[in-house]
């Protein structure tokens, strides 16, 4: 490892060694290679670009999506004795001009900017006249239409880099990236022979649970009563929910604060600091809170409302247990939340993508499969073992040897060269002469009709289980075609067995109807009856 990098880490940040993944990222940057690092929340992504930035001759420009994130990062750097600055709309024009003047004179090694700033004439002129050693893209998933926070302004980053006199190193960092998002980042940013570092998505110290309850406030009060000394975050989908729950807990004597965009900057900053420094250990917030927050002792995260996507959910629960100690995550799941989010997704500019993401979130909440395996498989990681640290594992459903069922489905996928969606797969397995089947000649396959003894709705259930167990993936950018994973191949070729959950034929209680514009190739999985799971005390 580069000795200067280790010494810089020790001198400015107080650490003797790098964490997993950090060392290879820092070394690659110092070798003048582009980098894409996908590392979970709390893994220390910031150090990966801050350390090499101090060792390179020029300036590092960090593109970040939030003003509060920039301010917090710059404050922390300045306190560590590092000259850094941010340039955003919170500054006056004269303040911005002064900051750029000082930067041009060598005052700052690191400058944080919003992506919109890259199109500003004054900033462009500044960037062309100074040495830019590296452009760092923080929260890089914002560049992808498949990311949970797509921002069109991020797409302009590549033009900014091309307009510089000399091409700097380009580094990109995110905590949440599916395969589609990862490929989008690599392609859109035009990363040159990049080092791609993925340290894994598993947070083994987090316990996952889902609660289907009507009296949410009673649950929250009881939970806080049972954990009176612990720090926690309660995420709500609306400002109104934040304010109402805050007033309730405050009146009950709970040391609580709140955070949402309806509060002024000064109040938000004070409330955030009160939480970070444990003056008020509980905070109720919208998803505007948390990005870049460095608080290690958050013991629990409760989602009062259903998140819009697994990416958002994963990022928010990732703020618990950053010190590695056992921590709890609780998701409240209700029909009202699902209907409201479906409405929002249907009215959005990315309707199909957002509805697809919401369906996957719904499936996670309703699953009777190990929740950790579902999260990992969503991000492209597969494991053959249940985690033993979620509500499903603590209260496992009845299972049976479903190897033959899985092999029939995977065989059909393989024989169609992985070019079909779930609807066509079920037609093949059931022996249905649909237009999609006969148009491709799939009725001639050996697996045609191999699963006609299983009802269509049961096939829907089994395929959902297979998806959640990581036996196949959905290539959303390839017309939702199904792709067999390495774990699926192990089952298909008899190297391992597959255990499926016994289907309980019960009435569905959530008849959510997806809009007609939703692609027909998406998963036709039905909704199961909900249950109340157990959260550890």
Coordinates of C-alpha atoms in Angstrom, one line a residue:
X1 CA 0.0 0.0 0.0
X2 CA 1.1 3.5 -0.8
X3 CA 2.9 4.8 2.4
X4 CA 1.9 8.4 1.8
X5 CA -1.7 7.3 1.6
X6 CA -1.5 5.5 5.0
X7 CA 0.3 8.4 6.6
X8 CA -2.4 10.8 5.2
X9 CA -5.1 8.6 6.6
X10 CA -3.4 8.6 10.0
X11 CA -2.6 12.3 10.1
X12 CA -5.9 13.8 9.0
X13 CA -8.5 11.1 9.8
X14 CA -6.9 9.3 12.7
X15 CA -7.1 5.7 11.3
X16 CA -4.1 3.3 11.2
X17 CA -5.4 1.2 8.3
X18 CA -8.0 1.2 5.5
X19 CA -11.2 -0.7 5.7
X20 CA -12.2 -3.4 3.2
X21 CA -12.4 -2.0 -0.3
X22 CA -10.9 1.3 0.6
X23 CA -7.3 0.3 -0.1
X24 CA -7.8 -0.9 -3.7
X25 CA -9.9 2.2 -4.5
X26 CA -7.2 4.6 -3.2
X27 CA -4.4 2.7 -4.9
X28 CA -6.2 2.7 -8.3
X29 CA -6.8 6.4 -8.1
X30 CA -3.2 7.1 -7.2
X31 CA -2.3 5.0 -10.3
X32 CA -4.4 7.4 -12.3
X33 CA -7.2 4.9 -13.0
X34 CA -10.9 5.6 -13.1
X35 CA -12.9 3.9 -10.4
X36 CA -16.4 2.8 -9.7
X37 CA -16.9 1.8 -6.0
X38 CA -20.1 0.3 -4.8
X39 CA -19.9 0.1 -1.0
X40 CA -22.6 -0.1 1.6
X41 CA -23.6 2.9 3.8
X42 CA -21.0 3.4 6.5
X43 CA -18.2 1.7 4.6
X44 CA -16.2 4.9 4.4
X45 CA -16.6 5.9 0.7
X46 CA -15.6 9.6 1.4
X47 CA -12.1 8.6 2.5
X48 CA -11.6 6.8 -0.8
X49 CA -11.5 10.0 -2.7
X50 CA -10.4 12.5 0.1
X51 CA -7.1 10.7 0.8
X52 CA -5.9 10.6 -2.8
X53 CA -7.2 14.1 -3.3
X54 CA -4.7 15.4 -0.7
X55 CA -1.8 13.6 -2.5
X56 CA -2.5 14.8 -6.0
X57 CA -1.1 18.1 -7.3
X58 CA -4.3 19.6 -8.5
X59 CA -7.9 20.1 -7.2
X60 CA -10.5 17.4 -6.8
X61 CA -14.1 18.4 -7.7
X62 CA -16.7 16.4 -5.8
X63 CA -20.2 16.4 -7.3
X64 CA -22.8 15.9 -4.7
X65 CA -26.6 16.0 -4.8
X66 CA -27.5 17.8 -1.5
X67 CA -26.4 21.1 0.0
X68 CA -26.5 19.7 3.5
X69 CA -24.3 16.9 2.4
X70 CA -21.7 19.3 1.0
X71 CA -21.8 21.5 4.1
X72 CA -21.3 18.6 6.5
X73 CA -18.4 17.1 4.5
X74 CA -16.6 20.5 4.2
X75 CA -17.1 21.2 7.9
X76 CA -15.6 17.8 8.8
X77 CA -12.6 18.3 6.5
X78 CA -12.0 21.8 7.8
X79 CA -12.1 20.5 11.3
X80 CA -9.5 17.9 10.3
X81 CA -7.2 20.6 9.1
X82 CA -8.0 20.2 5.4
X83 CA -8.8 23.2 3.3
X84 CA -12.0 22.5 1.4
X85 CA -15.0 24.5 0.1
X86 CA -18.5 24.1 -1.3
X87 CA -20.1 26.1 -4.0
X88 CA -23.9 26.0 -4.2
X89 CA -27.0 28.1 -4.1
X90 CA -26.7 28.8 -0.4
X91 CA -23.8 31.2 -1.2
X92 CA -24.1 34.7 -2.6
X93 CA -22.5 35.5 -6.0
X94 CA -19.8 37.5 -4.2
X95 CA -19.1 34.5 -1.9
X96 CA -18.9 32.2 -4.9
X97 CA -16.5 34.5 -6.7
X98 CA -14.3 34.7 -3.6
X99 CA -14.2 30.9 -3.2
X100 CA -13.2 30.4 -6.8
X101 CA -10.5 33.1 -6.5
X102 CA -9.0 31.4 -3.5
X103 CA -9.3 28.0 -5.1
X104 CA -7.4 29.3 -8.2
X105 CA -4.7 30.5 -5.9
X106 CA -4.2 27.0 -4.4
X107 CA -6.2 27.5 -1.2
X108 CA -8.5 24.5 -1.6
X109 CA -7.7 20.8 -2.5
X110 CA -11.3 19.7 -2.5
X111 CA -14.3 21.6 -3.8
X112 CA -17.9 20.3 -3.5
X113 CA -20.4 21.4 -6.1
X114 CA -23.9 20.5 -7.2
X115 CA -24.2 19.0 -10.7
X116 CA -26.1 22.0 -12.0
X117 CA -23.0 24.2 -11.2
X118 CA -21.1 22.4 -13.9
X119 CA -23.1 24.3 -16.6
X120 CA -22.4 27.7 -15.0
X121 CA -20.1 29.9 -17.2
X122 CA -18.0 31.3 -14.3
X123 CA -17.4 27.9 -12.9
X124 CA -16.5 26.4 -16.3
X125 CA -14.0 29.2 -16.9
X126 CA -12.5 28.5 -13.4
X127 CA -12.2 24.8 -14.2
X128 CA -10.5 25.4 -17.5
X129 CA -7.8 27.6 -15.9
X130 CA -6.8 25.4 -12.9
X131 CA -5.4 21.9 -12.7
X132 CA -8.2 19.4 -12.0
X133 CA -6.7 16.2 -10.8
X134 CA -10.0 14.3 -10.3
X135 CA -13.7 14.6 -10.7
X136 CA -15.5 12.6 -8.1
X137 CA -19.2 11.7 -8.5
X138 CA -20.8 11.0 -5.2
X139 CA -24.2 9.2 -5.0
X140 CA -23.4 8.1 -8.6
X141 CA -26.7 6.1 -8.9
X142 CA -28.3 9.5 -9.6
X143 CA -26.9 9.3 -13.1
X144 CA -29.0 6.3 -14.0
X145 CA -32.7 6.2 -15.0
X146 CA -32.8 2.9 -13.0
X147 CA -31.5 4.6 -9.9
X148 CA -33.9 5.6 -7.1
X149 CA -32.9 9.2 -7.3
X150 CA -32.3 9.9 -11.0
X151 CA -31.2 13.5 -11.7
X152 CA -30.9 14.6 -15.4
X153 CA -28.3 17.1 -14.3
X154 CA -25.9 14.2 -13.5
X155 CA -25.9 13.2 -17.2
X156 CA -24.1 16.5 -17.9
X157 CA -21.1 15.5 -15.9
X158 CA -19.5 13.7 -18.9
X159 CA -19.7 16.9 -21.0
X160 CA -18.0 18.9 -18.2
X161 CA -15.1 16.4 -18.1
X162 CA -14.7 16.5 -21.9
X163 CA -14.5 20.3 -21.9
X164 CA -11.5 20.4 -19.5
X165 CA -8.1 21.0 -21.1
X166 CA -6.8 17.6 -19.8
X167 CA -8.9 14.6 -18.8
X168 CA -8.8 14.1 -15.0
X169 CA -9.3 10.9 -13.1
X170 CA -13.0 10.2 -12.8
X171 CA -14.2 8.3 -9.7
X172 CA -17.8 7.3 -8.9
X173 CA -19.3 6.1 -5.6
X174 CA -22.6 4.8 -4.5
X175 CA -24.1 2.5 -1.8
X176 CA -27.0 1.2 -3.9
X177 CA -26.5 -0.1 -7.5
X178 CA -28.2 -3.0 -9.2
X179 CA -26.6 -4.5 -12.3
X180 CA -28.5 -2.1 -14.6
X181 CA -27.5 0.9 -12.5
X182 CA -23.8 -0.2 -12.4
X183 CA -23.7 -0.5 -16.2
X184 CA -25.5 2.8 -16.6
X185 CA -22.8 4.5 -14.5
X186 CA -20.0 2.9 -16.4
X187 CA -21.4 3.8 -19.7
X188 CA -22.8 7.3 -19.1
X189 CA -19.7 8.5 -17.3
X190 CA -17.5 7.0 -20.0
X191 CA -15.1 5.5 -17.4
X192 CA -11.8 4.5 -19.0
X193 CA -10.6 1.0 -18.1
X194 CA -12.1 1.5 -14.6
X195 CA -11.3 -0.4 -11.4
X196 CA -14.7 -1.6 -10.2
X197 CA -14.8 -2.3 -6.5
X198 CA -17.9 -4.0 -5.0
X199 CA -17.5 -4.8 -1.3
X200 CA -20.8 -6.5 -0.9
X201 CA -24.3 -5.5 0.3
X202 CA -24.7 -7.7 3.3
X203 CA -25.0 -6.0 6.7
X204 CA -24.9 -9.0 8.9
X205 CA -25.5 -7.1 12.2
X206 CA -28.9 -5.8 11.0
X207 CA -32.1 -7.6 11.9
X208 CA -34.9 -7.3 9.3
X209 CA -38.6 -7.5 10.1
X210 CA -42.0 -6.5 8.7
X211 CA -45.1 -5.5 10.7
X212 CA -48.6 -5.4 9.3
X213 CA -50.4 -3.5 12.0
X214 CA -53.0 -0.8 12.2
X215 CA -52.0 0.9 15.4
X216 CA -48.6 2.1 14.2
X217 CA -48.3 4.8 16.9
X218 CA -48.8 2.3 19.7
X219 CA -46.1 0.1 18.3
X220 CA -43.7 3.0 18.1
X221 CA -44.4 4.1 21.7
X222 CA -44.0 0.5 23.0
X223 CA -40.8 0.1 21.0
X224 CA -39.2 3.2 22.4
X225 CA -40.4 2.3 25.9
X226 CA -38.5 -1.0 25.5
X227 CA -35.4 0.7 24.1
X228 CA -35.3 4.0 26.2
X229 CA -31.5 4.6 25.9
X230 CA -31.1 3.8 22.2
X231 CA -30.8 6.1 19.3
X232 CA -33.1 5.5 16.3
X233 CA -34.6 7.0 13.1
X234 CA -38.3 6.8 12.1
X235 CA -38.8 7.4 8.4
X236 CA -42.2 8.8 7.3
X237 CA -43.3 9.3 3.7
X238 CA -44.9 12.8 4.3
X239 CA -44.2 15.9 6.3
X240 CA -47.6 15.6 7.8
X241 CA -46.8 12.2 9.2
X242 CA -43.5 13.5 10.5
X243 CA -45.2 16.4 12.3
X244 CA -48.0 14.3 13.8
X245 CA -45.8 11.6 15.1
X246 CA -43.3 14.2 16.5
X247 CA -46.1 15.9 18.4
X248 CA -47.3 12.6 19.8
X249 CA -43.9 11.5 21.0
X250 CA -43.0 14.9 22.3
X251 CA -46.2 15.1 24.4
X252 CA -45.4 11.7 25.8
X253 CA -42.0 13.0 27.0
X254 CA -39.8 11.3 24.4
X255 CA -36.5 13.1 23.6
X256 CA -37.3 13.5 19.9
X257 CA -36.7 15.8 17.1
X258 CA -37.7 16.0 13.4
X259 CA -36.4 16.7 9.9
X260 CA -38.1 17.5 6.6
X261 CA -37.9 20.1 3.8
X262 CA -40.8 22.2 5.3
X263 CA -38.5 23.4 8.1
X264 CA -36.1 26.3 7.5
X265 CA -32.4 25.6 7.1
X266 CA -31.4 26.7 10.5
X267 CA -34.0 24.5 12.2
X268 CA -33.1 21.5 10.1
X269 CA -29.4 22.0 10.9
X270 CA -30.1 22.3 14.7
X271 CA -32.3 19.3 14.7
X272 CA -29.8 17.2 12.8
X273 CA -27.0 18.2 15.2
X274 CA -29.2 17.4 18.2
X275 CA -29.6 13.9 16.8
X276 CA -26.0 13.4 15.8
X277 CA -24.7 14.5 19.2
X278 CA -27.3 12.5 21.2
X279 CA -29.1 15.5 22.7
X280 CA -32.3 14.0 21.2
X281 CA -31.6 10.3 20.4
X282 CA -34.8 9.8 18.3
X283 CA -35.4 11.6 15.0
X284 CA -38.5 11.4 12.8
X285 CA -37.8 12.4 9.2
X286 CA -38.7 12.1 5.6
X287 CA -36.2 10.6 3.2
X288 CA -34.6 14.0 2.9
X289 CA -32.7 13.1 6.0
X290 CA -29.7 10.8 6.3
X291 CA -27.5 11.1 3.2
X292 CA -23.9 11.6 4.4
X293 CA -24.8 11.5 8.1
X294 CA -22.0 9.9 10.1
X295 CA -23.5 8.6 13.3
X296 CA -22.3 5.2 14.4
X297 CA -24.6 4.3 17.2
X298 CA -28.1 4.3 15.6
X299 CA -29.5 1.1 17.0
X300 CA -32.8 1.0 15.1
X301 CA -34.6 2.3 12.0
X302 CA -38.4 2.1 11.7
X303 CA -40.1 2.8 8.4
X304 CA -43.5 4.2 9.3
X305 CA -44.5 4.0 5.7
X306 CA -43.5 1.8 2.8
X307 CA -40.5 3.1 0.8
X308 CA -40.8 3.5 -3.0
X309 CA -38.0 1.1 -3.8
X310 CA -35.7 -1.5 -2.4
X311 CA -32.8 0.9 -3.1
X312 CA -34.3 3.6 -0.9
X313 CA -35.1 1.1 1.8
X314 CA -31.6 -0.4 1.8
X315 CA -30.0 3.0 1.9
X316 CA -32.1 4.1 4.8
X317 CA -31.8 1.0 7.0
X318 CA -28.1 1.2 6.3
X319 CA -27.9 4.1 8.7
X320 CA -28.4 1.7 11.6
X321 CA -25.5 -0.2 13.2
X322 CA -22.6 1.5 11.5
X323 CA -20.5 0.6 14.5
X324 CA -21.0 -3.1 13.7
X325 CA -23.2 -3.8 16.7
X326 CA -26.6 -5.6 16.5
X327 CA -29.3 -3.3 15.3
X328 CA -33.0 -3.6 14.3
X329 CA -34.9 -2.5 11.2
X330 CA -38.7 -2.5 11.2
X331 CA -40.9 -2.0 8.1
X332 CA -44.6 -1.1 8.5
X333 CA -46.6 -2.4 5.6
X334 CA -50.2 -1.4 4.8
X335 CA -52.7 -1.3 1.9
X336 CA -53.0 2.5 2.2
X337 CA -49.3 3.1 1.6
X338 CA -49.2 0.7 -1.4
X339 CA -52.2 2.4 -3.0
X340 CA -50.7 5.9 -2.5
X341 CA -47.2 4.9 -3.8
X342 CA -48.8 3.3 -6.8
X343 CA -50.6 6.5 -7.6
X344 CA -47.4 8.5 -7.3
X345 CA -45.5 6.0 -9.5
X346 CA -48.2 6.0 -12.1
X347 CA -48.1 9.8 -12.4
X348 CA -44.3 10.0 -12.5
X349 CA -42.1 10.6 -15.6
X350 CA -40.6 7.1 -15.2
X351 CA -43.9 5.3 -14.7
X352 CA -42.8 1.8 -15.8
X353 CA -39.5 1.9 -13.9
X354 CA -41.0 3.3 -10.7
X355 CA -43.9 0.8 -10.8
X356 CA -41.5 -2.1 -11.3
X357 CA -39.4 -0.9 -8.3
X358 CA -42.5 -0.6 -6.1
X359 CA -43.6 -4.1 -7.0
X360 CA -40.3 -5.4 -5.9
X361 CA -40.6 -3.5 -2.6
X362 CA -44.1 -5.0 -2.2
X363 CA -42.8 -8.5 -2.8
X364 CA -40.1 -8.0 -0.2
X365 CA -42.7 -6.9 2.4
X366 CA -45.0 -9.9 1.7
X367 CA -42.3 -12.5 1.3
X368 CA -42.0 -15.7 3.3
X369 CA -38.4 -16.1 2.1
X370 CA -35.4 -15.0 4.1
X371 CA -35.4 -11.2 3.8
X372 CA -31.6 -10.9 3.6
X373 CA -31.5 -13.3 0.6
X374 CA -34.1 -11.1 -1.1
X375 CA -32.1 -7.9 -0.6
X376 CA -28.8 -9.5 -1.7
X377 CA -30.3 -11.1 -4.8
X378 CA -31.9 -7.8 -5.8
X379 CA -28.4 -6.3 -5.9
X380 CA -26.9 -9.3 -7.7
X381 CA -25.5 -11.3 -4.8
X382 CA -26.7 -14.8 -4.2
X383 CA -26.3 -17.0 -1.2
X384 CA -27.6 -20.6 -0.6
X385 CA -28.1 -20.1 3.1
X386 CA -30.8 -18.4 5.1
X387 CA -29.5 -15.6 7.4
X388 CA -31.1 -16.6 10.7
X389 CA -31.4 -12.9 11.5
X390 CA -34.8 -11.8 10.1
X391 CA -38.4 -12.4 11.1
X392 CA -38.9 -15.0 8.5
X393 CA -35.9 -17.0 9.6
X394 CA -37.0 -16.7 13.3
X395 CA -40.5 -17.9 12.4
X396 CA -39.9 -20.1 9.3
X397 CA -42.9 -21.3 7.2
X398 CA -43.3 -24.9 6.1
X399 CA -41.0 -25.9 3.3
X400 CA -40.6 -28.8 0.9
X401 CA -38.1 -30.1 -1.6
X402 CA -39.0 -28.1 -4.7
X403 CA -35.9 -29.1 -6.7
X404 CA -37.9 -30.6 -9.6
X405 CA -40.2 -27.6 -9.8
X406 CA -37.3 -25.2 -10.0
X407 CA -35.5 -27.4 -12.5
X408 CA -38.5 -27.4 -14.8
X409 CA -38.8 -23.6 -14.8
X410 CA -35.0 -23.1 -15.2
X411 CA -34.8 -25.7 -18.0
X412 CA -37.6 -23.8 -19.9
X413 CA -35.7 -20.6 -19.5
X414 CA -32.4 -22.2 -20.7
X415 CA -34.1 -23.8 -23.7
X416 CA -35.5 -20.5 -24.9
X417 CA -31.9 -19.0 -24.6
X418 CA -33.1 -16.8 -21.7
X419 CA -35.2 -14.7 -24.0
X420 CA -38.6 -14.9 -22.3
X421 CA -40.6 -13.1 -19.6
X422 CA -42.5 -14.8 -16.8
X423 CA -45.8 -14.8 -18.6
X424 CA -44.4 -16.7 -21.5
X425 CA -42.6 -19.0 -19.2
X426 CA -45.8 -20.0 -17.4
X427 CA -47.5 -20.6 -20.8
X428 CA -44.6 -22.9 -21.8
X429 CA -44.7 -24.8 -18.5
X430 CA -48.5 -25.1 -18.6
X431 CA -48.6 -26.1 -22.3
X432 CA -50.6 -23.1 -23.4
X433 CA -50.6 -22.4 -27.2
X434 CA -50.5 -18.7 -26.8
X435 CA -49.4 -16.3 -29.6
X436 CA -46.1 -15.7 -27.9
X437 CA -45.4 -19.4 -27.6
X438 CA -46.4 -20.5 -31.1
X439 CA -44.8 -17.4 -32.7
X440 CA -41.4 -18.5 -31.4
X441 CA -42.0 -22.3 -31.8
X442 CA -41.7 -22.9 -28.1
X443 CA -44.4 -25.6 -28.3
X444 CA -41.7 -27.8 -29.7
X445 CA -39.5 -27.6 -26.6
X446 CA -39.1 -30.6 -24.4
X447 CA -40.3 -28.6 -21.4
X448 CA -43.6 -27.5 -23.1
X449 CA -46.4 -28.7 -20.8
X450 CA -43.9 -30.1 -18.2
X451 CA -45.7 -28.2 -15.4
X452 CA -49.3 -28.5 -16.5
X453 CA -50.1 -30.3 -13.2
X454 CA -49.4 -27.0 -11.3
X455 CA -52.1 -24.3 -11.4
X456 CA -51.0 -20.9 -13.0
X457 CA -51.3 -19.0 -9.7
X458 CA -49.1 -21.5 -8.0
X459 CA -46.5 -21.1 -10.7
X460 CA -46.7 -17.4 -10.1
X461 CA -45.9 -18.0 -6.4
X462 CA -43.1 -20.5 -7.1
X463 CA -41.5 -18.1 -9.7
X464 CA -41.6 -15.3 -7.2
X465 CA -39.8 -17.5 -4.6
X466 CA -37.2 -18.5 -7.2
X467 CA -36.6 -14.8 -8.0
X468 CA -36.3 -14.0 -4.3
X469 CA -34.0 -16.9 -3.7
X470 CA -31.7 -15.7 -6.5
X471 CA -32.2 -18.6 -9.0
X472 CA -32.9 -16.1 -11.8
X473 CA -32.8 -12.4 -12.4
X474 CA -34.9 -10.1 -14.4
X475 CA -33.1 -8.1 -17.1
X476 CA -35.2 -5.0 -17.0
X477 CA -33.2 -3.4 -19.8
X478 CA -33.7 -6.4 -22.0
X479 CA -37.5 -6.5 -22.2
X480 CA -37.7 -8.1 -18.7
X481 CA -36.1 -11.4 -19.9
X482 CA -35.2 -13.9 -17.3
X483 CA -31.5 -14.8 -16.8
X484 CA -30.4 -17.8 -14.8
X485 CA -27.8 -17.1 -12.0
X486 CA -25.0 -19.3 -10.9
X487 CA -27.1 -20.4 -7.9
X488 CA -29.9 -21.3 -10.4
X489 CA -27.4 -23.3 -12.5
X490 CA -26.4 -25.3 -9.4
X491 CA -30.0 -26.4 -9.0
X492 CA -30.6 -26.9 -12.7
X493 CA -27.7 -29.3 -13.0
X494 CA -28.3 -31.1 -9.8
X495 CA -25.4 -29.8 -7.8
X496 CA -27.7 -28.6 -5.0
X497 CA -31.4 -28.8 -4.0
X498 CA -34.0 -26.1 -3.7
X499 CA -36.4 -25.7 -0.8
X500 CA -39.7 -23.9 -1.6
X501 CA -42.4 -22.7 0.8
X502 CA -45.6 -24.6 0.9
X503 CA -48.3 -22.4 -0.7
X504 CA -51.2 -21.5 1.6
X505 CA -54.3 -20.9 -0.5
X506 CA -55.9 -17.9 1.2
X507 CA -57.9 -15.0 0.0
X508 CA -55.8 -12.0 -1.1
X509 CA -56.5 -8.9 1.0
X510 CA -54.7 -6.4 -1.2
X511 CA -56.2 -6.4 -4.7
X512 CA -54.0 -3.6 -6.0
X513 CA -54.5 -3.1 -9.7
X514 CA -51.4 -1.9 -11.6
X515 CA -52.1 0.6 -14.4
X516 CA -52.8 -0.7 -17.9
X517 CA -49.7 1.1 -19.2
X518 CA -47.5 -1.2 -17.0
X519 CA -45.6 -3.6 -19.4
X520 CA -47.3 -6.9 -19.8
X521 CA -43.9 -8.6 -19.3
X522 CA -43.7 -7.6 -15.7
X523 CA -44.2 -10.2 -13.0
X524 CA -47.9 -11.2 -12.6
X525 CA -47.3 -12.2 -9.0
X526 CA -50.4 -12.2 -6.9
X527 CA -50.6 -10.6 -3.4
X528 CA -50.6 -12.9 -0.4
X529 CA -52.3 -12.5 2.9
X530 CA -50.3 -10.4 5.3
X531 CA -49.1 -11.4 8.7
X532 CA -47.7 -9.8 11.8
X533 CA -44.0 -10.7 12.3
X534 CA -41.9 -10.7 15.4
X535 CA -39.4 -8.0 16.1
X536 CA -36.7 -8.8 18.7
X537 CA -36.9 -6.8 21.9

